[in-house]
Short mmCIF file of C-alpha atoms and ligand atoms in Angstrom, two decimals:
data_model
loop_
_atom_site.label_atom_id
_atom_site.label_comp_id
_atom_site.label_asym_id
_atom_site.label_seq_id
_atom_site.Cartn_x
_atom_site.Cartn_y
_atom_site.Cartn_z
CA MET Z 1 -5.57 -93.36 27.17
CA SER Z 2 -8.27 -96.01 27.41
CA ALA Z 3 -9.42 -98.10 24.41
CA ARG Z 4 -11.64 -96.50 21.83
CA ARG Z 5 -15.29 -96.87 22.79
CA LYS Z 6 -18.78 -96.01 21.64
CA LEU Z 7 -20.27 -93.08 23.52
CA ILE Z 8 -23.55 -91.25 23.18
CA VAL Z 9 -23.07 -87.81 24.71
CA VAL Z 10 -26.34 -86.08 25.60
CA ALA Z 11 -26.05 -82.40 26.51
CA ASN Z 12 -28.21 -79.38 25.86
CA ARG Z 13 -25.42 -77.54 24.07
CA GLY Z 14 -23.65 -79.13 21.14
CA PRO Z 15 -19.99 -78.84 20.23
CA VAL Z 16 -21.02 -76.55 17.37
CA SER Z 17 -23.98 -74.41 16.50
CA TYR Z 18 -24.76 -73.36 12.94
CA ALA Z 19 -25.07 -69.87 11.45
CA ARG Z 20 -24.68 -68.07 8.09
CA ASP Z 21 -21.69 -65.88 7.32
CA ALA Z 22 -21.85 -62.53 5.51
CA ALA Z 23 -21.81 -64.32 2.14
CA GLY Z 24 -24.77 -66.48 3.17
CA GLU Z 25 -22.65 -69.62 3.54
CA ARG Z 26 -23.42 -71.98 6.42
CA ILE Z 27 -20.74 -72.01 9.11
CA ALA Z 28 -20.32 -74.11 12.24
CA LYS Z 29 -19.49 -72.00 15.30
CA ARG Z 30 -17.87 -73.62 18.32
CA GLY Z 31 -20.36 -73.99 21.22
CA GLY Z 32 -19.33 -72.04 24.34
CA GLY Z 33 -18.91 -72.99 27.98
CA GLY Z 34 -16.87 -75.33 30.11
CA LEU Z 35 -18.92 -78.43 29.43
CA VAL Z 36 -18.47 -78.24 25.67
CA THR Z 37 -14.76 -77.50 26.03
CA ALA Z 38 -14.34 -80.51 28.28
CA LEU Z 39 -16.21 -82.95 26.10
CA ARG Z 40 -14.69 -81.86 22.80
CA SER Z 41 -11.60 -83.93 23.45
CA LEU Z 42 -13.74 -87.08 23.84
CA VAL Z 43 -14.44 -86.79 20.13
CA ALA Z 44 -10.75 -87.19 19.29
CA HIS Z 45 -10.37 -90.51 21.08
CA HIS Z 46 -13.73 -92.28 20.92
CA ASP Z 47 -16.66 -93.00 18.59
CA VAL Z 48 -18.95 -90.23 19.74
CA THR Z 49 -22.51 -89.43 18.81
CA TRP Z 50 -23.47 -86.10 20.37
CA ILE Z 51 -27.17 -85.36 20.94
CA ALA Z 52 -27.90 -81.66 21.54
CA SER Z 53 -30.70 -79.14 21.23
CA ALA Z 54 -31.12 -77.21 18.00
CA MET Z 55 -30.59 -73.75 19.49
CA ASN Z 56 -31.37 -71.37 16.65
CA ASP Z 57 -33.12 -71.29 13.27
CA GLU Z 58 -30.05 -72.49 11.38
CA ASP Z 59 -29.65 -75.48 13.75
CA ARG Z 60 -33.32 -76.28 13.21
CA GLU Z 61 -32.81 -76.15 9.45
CA VAL Z 62 -29.82 -78.51 9.72
CA ALA Z 63 -31.88 -80.90 11.89
CA GLU Z 64 -34.70 -80.85 9.35
CA GLU Z 65 -32.35 -81.49 6.41
CA HIS Z 66 -31.35 -84.74 8.15
CA GLY Z 67 -34.92 -85.67 9.03
CA GLY Z 68 -34.03 -85.33 12.73
CA ASP Z 69 -31.43 -88.12 12.41
CA ALA Z 70 -27.75 -88.02 13.25
CA PHE Z 71 -25.26 -86.80 10.63
CA ASP Z 72 -21.48 -86.79 10.22
CA GLU Z 73 -19.45 -83.85 11.45
CA THR Z 74 -15.74 -83.20 11.81
CA SER Z 75 -14.19 -81.39 14.75
CA ARG Z 76 -11.87 -78.42 14.23
CA GLU Z 77 -9.00 -80.76 15.06
CA GLY Z 78 -10.13 -83.07 12.22
CA SER Z 79 -11.79 -85.89 14.18
CA PRO Z 80 -15.03 -87.34 12.82
CA TYR Z 81 -18.09 -87.65 15.06
CA ARG Z 82 -21.84 -87.91 14.66
CA MET Z 83 -24.17 -85.14 15.69
CA ARG Z 84 -27.91 -85.32 16.27
CA LEU Z 85 -29.82 -82.10 16.76
CA VAL Z 86 -33.18 -82.32 18.50
CA ALA Z 87 -35.51 -79.59 17.24
CA HIS Z 88 -37.87 -79.06 20.17
CA GLU Z 89 -41.12 -77.07 19.93
CA ALA Z 90 -40.05 -73.43 20.27
CA SER Z 91 -42.40 -72.74 23.21
CA ALA Z 92 -41.38 -75.96 25.00
CA TYR Z 93 -37.70 -75.08 24.61
CA ASP Z 94 -38.34 -71.57 25.94
CA TRP Z 95 -40.09 -72.92 29.06
CA TYR Z 96 -37.40 -75.55 29.57
CA TYR Z 97 -34.39 -73.22 29.21
CA ASN Z 98 -35.72 -69.81 30.25
CA VAL Z 99 -38.13 -70.83 33.03
CA VAL Z 100 -37.12 -74.21 34.48
CA ALA Z 101 -33.45 -74.96 33.81
CA ASN Z 102 -31.89 -71.55 34.41
CA PRO Z 103 -34.09 -69.42 36.65
CA THR Z 104 -35.33 -72.39 38.69
CA LEU Z 105 -32.89 -75.33 38.81
CA TRP Z 106 -29.74 -73.21 38.37
CA PHE Z 107 -30.98 -70.74 41.00
CA LEU Z 108 -31.92 -73.56 43.37
CA GLN Z 109 -28.62 -75.35 42.98
CA HIS Z 110 -26.60 -72.17 43.60
CA TYR Z 111 -28.73 -71.08 46.61
CA MET Z 112 -29.64 -67.88 44.82
CA TRP Z 113 -33.01 -66.94 46.27
CA GLY Z 114 -33.89 -64.68 49.14
CA LEU Z 115 -36.70 -67.04 50.18
CA PRO Z 116 -39.14 -64.52 51.66
CA TYR Z 117 -39.44 -62.99 48.18
CA ALA Z 118 -38.69 -65.70 45.61
CA PRO Z 119 -39.42 -68.04 44.01
CA ASP Z 120 -43.15 -68.31 43.43
CA VAL Z 121 -43.88 -71.83 42.28
CA ASP Z 122 -46.86 -70.48 40.40
CA LEU Z 123 -48.96 -71.79 37.56
CA GLY Z 124 -46.35 -70.50 35.11
CA LEU Z 125 -43.66 -72.69 36.63
CA HIS Z 126 -45.93 -75.75 36.83
CA ASN Z 127 -46.87 -75.18 33.21
CA ALA Z 128 -43.21 -74.71 32.19
CA TRP Z 129 -42.29 -77.96 33.92
CA PHE Z 130 -45.00 -80.10 32.34
CA ASN Z 131 -45.11 -78.41 28.93
CA GLY Z 132 -41.44 -77.46 28.66
CA TYR Z 133 -38.94 -79.32 30.83
CA LEU Z 134 -40.75 -82.67 30.53
CA PRO Z 135 -41.33 -82.70 26.73
CA VAL Z 136 -37.78 -81.49 26.02
CA ASN Z 137 -36.43 -84.29 28.22
CA GLU Z 138 -38.77 -86.69 26.40
CA GLY Z 139 -37.35 -85.46 23.10
CA PHE Z 140 -33.81 -86.11 24.35
CA ALA Z 141 -34.86 -89.55 25.64
CA ARG Z 142 -36.41 -90.52 22.28
CA ALA Z 143 -33.27 -89.46 20.43
CA THR Z 144 -31.11 -91.41 22.89
CA VAL Z 145 -33.19 -94.57 22.50
CA ALA Z 146 -32.96 -94.23 18.71
CA GLU Z 147 -29.17 -94.00 18.94
CA LEU Z 148 -29.09 -96.98 21.32
CA ASP Z 149 -31.05 -98.97 18.75
CA ARG Z 150 -28.25 -98.27 16.30
CA GLU Z 151 -25.45 -99.01 18.80
CA PRO Z 152 -26.97 -101.08 21.65
CA ASP Z 153 -23.65 -101.45 23.46
CA ALA Z 154 -22.77 -97.74 23.47
CA ALA Z 155 -22.58 -96.04 26.87
CA VAL Z 156 -24.78 -92.97 27.35
CA PHE Z 157 -23.23 -89.93 29.01
CA PHE Z 158 -25.83 -87.32 30.09
CA HIS Z 159 -24.78 -83.87 31.21
CA ASP Z 160 -26.09 -81.32 33.61
CA TYR Z 161 -29.27 -79.89 35.03
CA HIS Z 162 -31.13 -79.62 31.75
CA LEU Z 163 -31.59 -83.38 31.60
CA TYR Z 164 -32.67 -84.66 35.01
CA LEU Z 165 -35.74 -86.48 33.67
CA ALA Z 166 -34.22 -88.06 30.56
CA PRO Z 167 -32.26 -90.95 32.21
CA LYS Z 168 -35.42 -92.46 33.78
CA LEU Z 169 -37.28 -92.14 30.49
CA VAL Z 170 -34.47 -93.95 28.68
CA ARG Z 171 -34.21 -96.57 31.43
CA GLU Z 172 -37.91 -97.39 31.06
CA GLU Z 173 -37.31 -98.18 27.37
CA ARG Z 174 -33.84 -99.75 27.64
CA PRO Z 175 -33.48 -101.41 31.07
CA ASP Z 176 -30.01 -102.78 30.28
CA ALA Z 177 -28.35 -99.70 28.83
CA LEU Z 178 -25.25 -98.33 30.53
CA LEU Z 179 -26.15 -94.79 31.65
CA ALA Z 180 -23.92 -92.17 33.27
CA HIS Z 181 -24.64 -88.54 34.14
CA PHE Z 182 -22.31 -85.73 35.19
CA VAL Z 183 -23.73 -82.74 37.07
CA HIS Z 184 -21.49 -79.71 36.48
CA ILE Z 185 -23.10 -77.50 39.12
CA PRO Z 186 -23.41 -77.73 42.92
CA TRP Z 187 -25.89 -80.05 44.60
CA PRO Z 188 -27.46 -78.07 47.45
CA GLU Z 189 -28.43 -79.43 50.85
CA THR Z 190 -31.75 -81.21 51.22
CA ASP Z 191 -33.69 -78.39 52.85
CA TYR Z 192 -33.10 -76.07 49.91
CA TRP Z 193 -34.63 -78.70 47.60
CA HIS Z 194 -37.79 -78.23 49.64
CA VAL Z 195 -38.39 -75.02 47.71
CA LEU Z 196 -39.73 -77.35 45.01
CA PRO Z 197 -43.01 -79.17 45.72
CA GLU Z 198 -42.53 -82.81 46.63
CA HIS Z 199 -43.44 -84.32 43.25
CA LEU Z 200 -40.91 -82.12 41.48
CA ARG Z 201 -38.00 -82.68 43.88
CA ARG Z 202 -38.73 -86.41 43.80
CA ALA Z 203 -38.80 -86.37 39.99
CA VAL Z 204 -35.34 -84.77 39.90
CA HIS Z 205 -33.78 -87.28 42.29
CA GLU Z 206 -35.54 -90.32 40.81
CA GLY Z 207 -34.65 -89.15 37.32
CA VAL Z 208 -30.91 -89.10 37.97
CA LEU Z 209 -30.98 -92.32 40.00
CA ALA Z 210 -31.94 -94.14 36.81
CA ASN Z 211 -28.24 -93.75 35.88
CA ASP Z 212 -25.64 -96.37 36.72
CA VAL Z 213 -23.08 -93.67 37.52
CA LEU Z 214 -23.70 -90.12 38.69
CA GLY Z 215 -20.70 -87.78 38.88
CA PHE Z 216 -20.03 -84.48 40.65
CA HIS Z 217 -16.97 -82.25 40.78
CA THR Z 218 -16.50 -82.43 44.53
CA GLU Z 219 -17.02 -84.50 47.64
CA ARG Z 220 -19.17 -81.66 48.99
CA TRP Z 221 -21.77 -81.84 46.21
CA LYS Z 222 -21.65 -85.64 46.28
CA ARG Z 223 -22.32 -85.72 50.03
CA ASN Z 224 -25.27 -83.36 49.64
CA PHE Z 225 -26.70 -85.60 46.94
CA LEU Z 226 -26.38 -88.76 49.03
CA ARG Z 227 -28.11 -87.05 51.96
CA ALA Z 228 -30.85 -85.73 49.68
CA CYS Z 229 -31.57 -89.23 48.36
CA GLU Z 230 -32.00 -90.46 51.90
CA ASP Z 231 -34.12 -87.48 53.00
CA ILE Z 232 -36.26 -86.96 49.90
CA LEU Z 233 -36.70 -90.51 48.60
CA GLY Z 234 -35.96 -92.61 51.67
CA ALA Z 235 -33.38 -94.37 49.48
CA ASP Z 236 -30.85 -96.81 50.88
CA VAL Z 237 -27.53 -94.94 50.94
CA ASP Z 238 -24.11 -96.45 51.58
CA TYR Z 239 -21.83 -93.53 52.45
CA ASP Z 240 -18.66 -95.65 52.46
CA ASP Z 241 -19.24 -96.97 48.93
CA SER Z 242 -21.06 -93.84 47.73
CA THR Z 243 -23.91 -95.88 46.33
CA VAL Z 244 -27.64 -95.36 46.41
CA VAL Z 245 -30.17 -98.17 46.07
CA HIS Z 246 -33.63 -97.01 45.09
CA ASP Z 247 -36.48 -98.75 43.33
CA GLY Z 248 -34.49 -101.96 43.09
CA ARG Z 249 -31.46 -100.53 41.35
CA ARG Z 250 -28.11 -99.18 42.41
CA THR Z 251 -26.36 -95.97 41.37
CA GLN Z 252 -22.64 -95.38 41.93
CA VAL Z 253 -22.05 -91.74 42.91
CA THR Z 254 -18.59 -90.31 42.27
CA SER Z 255 -16.62 -87.09 42.53
CA HIS Z 256 -13.98 -86.10 40.00
CA PRO Z 257 -13.12 -82.43 39.49
CA LEU Z 258 -13.04 -81.43 35.84
CA GLY Z 259 -9.61 -80.47 34.52
CA ILE Z 260 -8.30 -78.46 31.60
CA GLU Z 261 -5.95 -79.35 28.76
CA PRO Z 262 -2.61 -77.77 29.77
CA GLY Z 263 -1.21 -78.15 26.24
CA GLU Z 264 -3.99 -75.98 24.84
CA PHE Z 265 -3.05 -73.14 27.19
CA ASP Z 266 0.67 -73.62 26.61
CA ASP Z 267 -0.03 -73.02 22.91
CA LEU Z 268 -2.43 -70.12 23.51
CA ARG Z 269 0.21 -68.15 25.38
CA ALA Z 270 1.94 -67.31 22.09
CA ASP Z 271 -1.15 -67.23 19.87
CA PRO Z 272 -1.08 -64.09 17.65
CA ALA Z 273 -4.61 -63.05 18.67
CA VAL Z 274 -3.67 -63.38 22.35
CA LEU Z 275 -0.42 -61.43 21.86
CA GLU Z 276 -2.30 -58.62 20.15
CA GLN Z 277 -4.77 -58.40 23.05
CA GLU Z 278 -1.95 -58.59 25.55
CA GLN Z 279 -0.20 -55.64 23.94
CA ALA Z 280 -3.34 -53.56 24.39
CA ILE Z 281 -3.62 -54.59 28.06
CA VAL Z 282 0.06 -53.83 28.74
CA GLU Z 283 -0.32 -50.37 27.22
CA ARG Z 284 -3.27 -49.54 29.48
CA ARG Z 285 -2.42 -51.30 32.70
CA PRO Z 286 -1.31 -49.46 35.82
CA GLU Z 287 1.17 -50.90 38.34
CA PHE Z 288 -1.28 -53.53 39.68
CA LEU Z 289 -3.96 -55.42 37.80
CA VAL Z 290 -6.78 -57.23 39.56
CA LEU Z 291 -8.70 -59.45 37.14
CA ARG Z 292 -12.02 -61.23 37.00
CA VAL Z 293 -13.30 -63.28 34.04
CA ASP Z 294 -16.87 -64.56 34.24
CA ARG Z 295 -20.18 -65.01 32.52
CA THR Z 296 -22.62 -62.30 33.64
CA ASP Z 297 -24.30 -64.81 35.93
CA PRO Z 298 -25.68 -63.76 39.33
CA SER Z 299 -23.94 -66.80 40.85
CA LYS Z 300 -20.58 -65.26 39.93
CA ASN Z 301 -21.05 -62.44 42.49
CA VAL Z 302 -19.72 -59.64 40.31
CA VAL Z 303 -21.57 -56.82 42.07
CA ARG Z 304 -20.23 -57.76 45.52
CA GLY Z 305 -16.78 -58.07 43.97
CA PHE Z 306 -17.04 -54.46 42.76
CA ARG Z 307 -18.19 -53.35 46.23
CA ALA Z 308 -15.23 -55.16 47.77
CA PHE Z 309 -12.91 -53.39 45.33
CA ALA Z 310 -14.46 -50.03 46.29
CA LEU Z 311 -13.93 -50.81 49.98
CA PHE Z 312 -10.33 -51.79 49.24
CA LEU Z 313 -9.84 -48.39 47.54
CA ASP Z 314 -11.40 -46.70 50.59
CA MET Z 315 -8.98 -48.52 52.86
CA HIS Z 316 -5.92 -47.84 50.68
CA PRO Z 317 -5.85 -44.31 49.30
CA GLU Z 318 -2.11 -44.77 48.66
CA LEU Z 319 -3.05 -47.18 45.84
CA HIS Z 320 -5.41 -44.83 44.00
CA GLY Z 321 -4.25 -44.49 40.44
CA ARG Z 322 -1.98 -47.54 40.81
CA VAL Z 323 -4.47 -50.40 40.52
CA THR Z 324 -7.31 -51.31 38.15
CA LEU Z 325 -9.91 -54.05 38.35
CA LEU Z 326 -10.25 -55.44 34.83
CA ALA Z 327 -13.62 -57.23 34.55
CA LEU Z 328 -14.00 -59.31 31.37
CA LEU Z 329 -17.59 -60.47 31.38
CA ASP Z 330 -19.28 -62.65 28.81
CA PRO Z 331 -23.01 -61.80 28.47
CA SER Z 332 -25.06 -64.87 29.35
CA ARG Z 333 -28.71 -66.05 29.18
CA GLN Z 334 -30.05 -62.60 28.41
CA ASP Z 335 -33.57 -63.90 27.67
CA VAL Z 336 -33.93 -64.67 31.37
CA PRO Z 337 -35.00 -61.45 33.13
CA GLU Z 338 -32.94 -62.23 36.26
CA TYR Z 339 -29.84 -62.32 34.04
CA SER Z 340 -30.53 -59.13 32.08
CA GLU Z 341 -31.32 -57.36 35.37
CA TYR Z 342 -28.05 -58.63 36.82
CA LEU Z 343 -26.08 -57.33 33.85
CA ALA Z 344 -27.68 -53.91 34.43
CA ALA Z 345 -26.76 -54.13 38.13
CA ILE Z 346 -23.14 -54.90 37.16
CA GLN Z 347 -23.02 -51.85 34.89
CA ARG Z 348 -24.64 -49.64 37.55
CA GLU Z 349 -22.20 -50.73 40.25
CA ALA Z 350 -19.14 -50.23 38.04
CA ARG Z 351 -20.41 -46.75 37.21
CA THR Z 352 -20.98 -45.93 40.90
CA VAL Z 353 -17.47 -47.00 41.85
CA ASN Z 354 -15.86 -45.22 38.91
CA ASP Z 355 -17.83 -42.00 39.50
CA ARG Z 356 -16.66 -42.01 43.06
CA PHE Z 357 -12.94 -42.77 42.64
CA GLN Z 358 -11.80 -42.09 39.10
CA SER Z 359 -9.35 -39.34 38.28
CA GLU Z 360 -7.66 -38.04 35.14
CA GLY Z 361 -6.13 -41.03 33.35
CA TRP Z 362 -7.33 -43.65 35.88
CA THR Z 363 -10.48 -45.79 35.65
CA PRO Z 364 -10.69 -47.99 38.76
CA ILE Z 365 -12.99 -50.60 37.17
CA ASP Z 366 -12.38 -51.39 33.50
CA LEU Z 367 -15.61 -53.21 32.60
CA GLN Z 368 -15.69 -55.04 29.27
CA ILE Z 369 -18.84 -56.93 28.31
CA ALA Z 370 -17.90 -59.26 25.45
CA ASP Z 371 -17.25 -62.86 24.52
CA ASN Z 372 -13.53 -62.56 23.77
CA PHE Z 373 -11.49 -65.62 24.70
CA ALA Z 374 -8.20 -64.26 23.31
CA GLN Z 375 -8.57 -61.18 25.50
CA ALA Z 376 -9.29 -63.37 28.54
CA VAL Z 377 -6.14 -65.43 27.96
CA ALA Z 378 -4.09 -62.23 27.48
CA ALA Z 379 -5.43 -60.92 30.78
CA TYR Z 380 -4.68 -64.27 32.45
CA LYS Z 381 -1.00 -63.61 31.62
CA GLN Z 382 -1.08 -60.12 33.13
CA TYR Z 383 -2.95 -60.21 36.43
CA ASP Z 384 -1.42 -59.62 39.87
CA ALA Z 385 -4.56 -60.84 41.64
CA LEU Z 386 -7.37 -62.97 40.21
CA LEU Z 387 -10.72 -62.53 41.95
CA VAL Z 388 -13.02 -65.59 41.86
CA ASN Z 389 -15.65 -64.82 44.49
CA ALA Z 390 -18.64 -66.88 43.25
CA VAL Z 391 -21.65 -67.22 45.56
CA PHE Z 392 -21.52 -70.92 44.69
CA ASP Z 393 -19.89 -72.58 41.68
CA GLY Z 394 -19.82 -76.24 40.65
CA LEU Z 395 -16.11 -75.99 39.86
CA ASN Z 396 -14.86 -72.74 38.21
CA LEU Z 397 -12.54 -73.32 35.28
CA VAL Z 398 -11.13 -69.76 35.30
CA SER Z 399 -9.38 -70.54 38.59
CA LYS Z 400 -7.58 -73.40 36.80
CA GLU Z 401 -6.93 -71.82 33.40
CA ALA Z 402 -5.54 -68.47 34.50
CA PRO Z 403 -2.74 -69.59 36.87
CA LEU Z 404 -1.39 -71.86 34.14
CA VAL Z 405 -0.47 -68.96 31.84
CA ASN Z 406 0.06 -66.13 34.36
CA GLU Z 407 3.45 -64.42 34.07
CA ARG Z 408 3.41 -62.12 37.14
CA ASN Z 409 3.19 -64.59 40.01
CA GLY Z 410 -0.41 -63.53 40.36
CA VAL Z 411 -2.34 -64.55 43.48
CA LEU Z 412 -5.66 -66.41 43.30
CA ILE Z 413 -8.42 -65.08 45.58
CA LEU Z 414 -10.92 -67.93 45.72
CA SER Z 415 -14.42 -68.27 47.14
CA GLU Z 416 -14.75 -71.09 49.63
CA ASN Z 417 -17.96 -72.06 47.79
CA THR Z 418 -16.34 -72.93 44.46
CA GLY Z 419 -15.75 -76.57 43.62
CA SER Z 420 -12.15 -75.81 42.69
CA HIS Z 421 -11.54 -74.66 46.26
CA GLU Z 422 -11.47 -78.32 47.30
CA GLU Z 423 -8.40 -78.72 45.06
CA LEU Z 424 -6.71 -75.30 45.04
CA GLY Z 425 -7.73 -73.78 48.38
CA ASP Z 426 -4.35 -74.42 50.07
CA TRP Z 427 -2.55 -72.09 47.65
CA ALA Z 428 -5.21 -69.45 47.26
CA LEU Z 429 -6.42 -66.66 49.52
CA THR Z 430 -9.77 -68.04 50.62
CA VAL Z 431 -12.69 -65.64 50.83
CA ASN Z 432 -16.26 -65.90 51.95
CA PRO Z 433 -18.27 -64.60 48.98
CA PHE Z 434 -20.66 -62.58 51.14
CA ASP Z 435 -17.90 -60.95 53.21
CA ILE Z 436 -17.11 -57.77 51.31
CA TYR Z 437 -14.65 -56.62 53.97
CA GLY Z 438 -12.81 -59.95 53.81
CA GLN Z 439 -12.56 -59.68 50.02
CA ALA Z 440 -11.23 -56.11 50.28
CA GLN Z 441 -8.57 -57.31 52.71
CA ALA Z 442 -7.70 -60.26 50.44
CA ILE Z 443 -7.17 -57.95 47.45
CA HIS Z 444 -4.66 -55.96 49.48
CA GLU Z 445 -3.01 -59.06 50.89
CA ALA Z 446 -2.59 -60.47 47.37
CA LEU Z 447 -0.97 -57.32 46.02
CA ALA Z 448 1.29 -56.89 49.05
CA MET Z 449 2.38 -60.53 49.32
CA ASP Z 450 6.06 -61.43 49.46
CA PRO Z 451 7.25 -62.32 45.93
CA ASP Z 452 8.68 -65.71 46.96
CA GLU Z 453 5.42 -66.64 48.62
CA LYS Z 454 3.49 -65.61 45.50
CA ARG Z 455 5.73 -67.75 43.32
CA ARG Z 456 5.44 -70.73 45.68
CA ARG Z 457 1.66 -70.57 45.63
CA LEU Z 458 1.47 -70.19 41.86
CA GLU Z 459 3.84 -73.10 41.25
CA GLN Z 460 1.86 -75.40 43.56
CA THR Z 461 -1.39 -74.37 41.89
CA ARG Z 462 0.05 -75.09 38.45
CA ALA Z 463 1.38 -78.48 39.48
CA SER Z 464 -2.06 -79.47 40.70
CA VAL Z 465 -3.81 -78.18 37.57
CA ARG Z 466 -1.36 -80.10 35.37
CA GLU Z 467 -1.78 -83.27 37.39
CA HIS Z 468 -5.60 -83.20 37.54
CA ASP Z 469 -6.01 -82.42 33.87
CA LEU Z 470 -8.82 -83.09 31.43
CA ALA Z 471 -7.36 -86.43 30.34
CA ALA Z 472 -7.40 -87.57 33.99
CA TRP Z 473 -11.05 -86.53 34.33
CA ILE Z 474 -12.08 -88.37 31.17
CA ALA Z 475 -10.13 -91.46 32.19
CA ALA Z 476 -11.93 -91.40 35.56
CA GLN Z 477 -15.35 -91.16 33.89
CA LEU Z 478 -14.60 -94.10 31.61
CA ALA Z 479 -13.13 -96.15 34.46
CA ASP Z 480 -16.36 -95.61 36.42
CA LEU Z 481 -18.36 -96.82 33.43
CA ASP Z 482 -16.13 -99.88 33.13
CA ARG Z 483 -16.51 -100.62 36.82
CA VAL Z 484 -20.32 -100.66 36.77
CA GLY Z 485 -20.34 -102.31 33.35
CA VAL Z 486 -18.28 -105.22 34.69
CA ALA Z 487 -20.48 -105.49 37.78
CA PHE Z 488 -23.48 -105.64 35.48
CA ALA Z 489 -21.92 -108.31 33.28
CA HIS Z 490 -21.29 -110.39 36.40
CA GLY Z 491 -24.94 -110.14 37.33
CA ASP Z 492 -24.48 -108.30 40.60
CA ASP Z 493 -27.48 -106.57 42.16
CA ARG Z 494 -27.30 -103.41 40.05
CA GLY Z 495 -28.75 -105.65 37.35
CA SER Z 496 -32.01 -106.03 39.20
CA HIS Z 497 -33.42 -103.15 37.17
O1 F6P Q 1 -21.96 -76.33 34.13
C1 F6P Q 1 -22.68 -75.27 33.78
C2 F6P Q 1 -22.58 -74.94 32.32
O2 F6P Q 1 -23.18 -75.94 31.55
C3 F6P Q 1 -21.12 -74.75 31.89
O3 F6P Q 1 -20.57 -75.88 31.36
C4 F6P Q 1 -21.20 -73.66 30.89
O4 F6P Q 1 -20.13 -72.79 30.99
C5 F6P Q 1 -22.46 -72.95 31.21
O5 F6P Q 1 -23.23 -73.73 32.08
C6 F6P Q 1 -23.14 -72.65 29.92
O6 F6P Q 1 -24.43 -72.33 30.05
P1 F6P Q 1 -25.33 -72.10 28.77
O7 F6P Q 1 -25.27 -73.35 27.97
O8 F6P Q 1 -26.66 -71.80 29.35
O9 F6P Q 1 -24.72 -70.94 28.06
#
């Protein structure tokens, strides 16, 4: 573990969000998602100030009570940290989150449009960019500069696609600050960036190049980024060193796949809430259980997964009544129409498959729409095949978490377009996410696989997940910061900014 250091984490979502319980008392609820889970452990080992958006009325009230300044918080594990909630204009936040970040940047970076039909870069999107995405990034930049004034030698650690403009805004104010950014989602190839008008795609790439370090999960996303800098900005790219020089300053680009905390999952296996959920699953499960655990995000490819399962049932009538697809789906971003429509499509497809195949006492697709982590971990223990067929995915933590606790030598079916495929592909059954027939075949291959082969694959997967754990990822991020920090101190050319 590296020495304790001062870090300013800047991410849209905070480690907690506030609410009132039934008695009217304020409570802090743990923020969801992989990013928050990953960064929580930073708090235990370093002096962290976390800047996040106030996401609901209670958050806004908390922000106001502290005059918009940072305040002291304590993590569930008992570690102190500082939290600063930025209360953006409600309309600006809506445009930023519900028009630009999710239905535009997220869609772009996961290749999610059928281009003859979408997107329209219309006045609404231009407005949302300049009156939503930009002012929210300005708000984050102002808060970051204020925290840097308090701790000038703290390193700033930006996260994700919500904050592409903020690093350049901070850099303009604090030329010597140490800035790093981690992008948790894919970086698409240059041509797809051409869906955005030139000034917008340039703003994204110039914004993140204001960082000293820019991290991705995989070599694939990193390569795409380097190419895009060359193509879109005409930047000077060194592919051997993975550096980009643009506008007189150098950015080190890295790839480190995010890991999980194995100890957390070792403990969860015997957690009473998990055991209770597991009992319920065991009582209902047929001979074979195929599992998927996802947010209801179109990038997760749930509908095609259901179609593949239906085709598998068509191809294998001998397995009718003996196998269920358990789909545990966490509702996500429901204020974005594309997401609420996708949730409806998921429900429709499950209904179609069930109407067609179900019989007395057997429901082929058991669809559960809920945010229930204990149930997910219980299902992780019980699956025979885990289907991760994302269209594209920056990493995919489910493919790392589930094998760690699985107790049935379950087989991982993994999309070739997930970041985790770079690490786990050798021990998974690789599928193309668009190939429904290939996925149907993979489901059968997983269930029919020789038990020794299943065990071998699971053990290798686990060994890799344990080796490339969260602590390794954090150590790599901090080592990158140290590397560029030292170069800076020695006056090398990154300091020409
Ligand atoms: O990397 C994408 C990501 O930020 C994940 O960390 C997280 O699971 C998800 O998106 C959460 O999205 P949101 O904050 O919109 O719920």
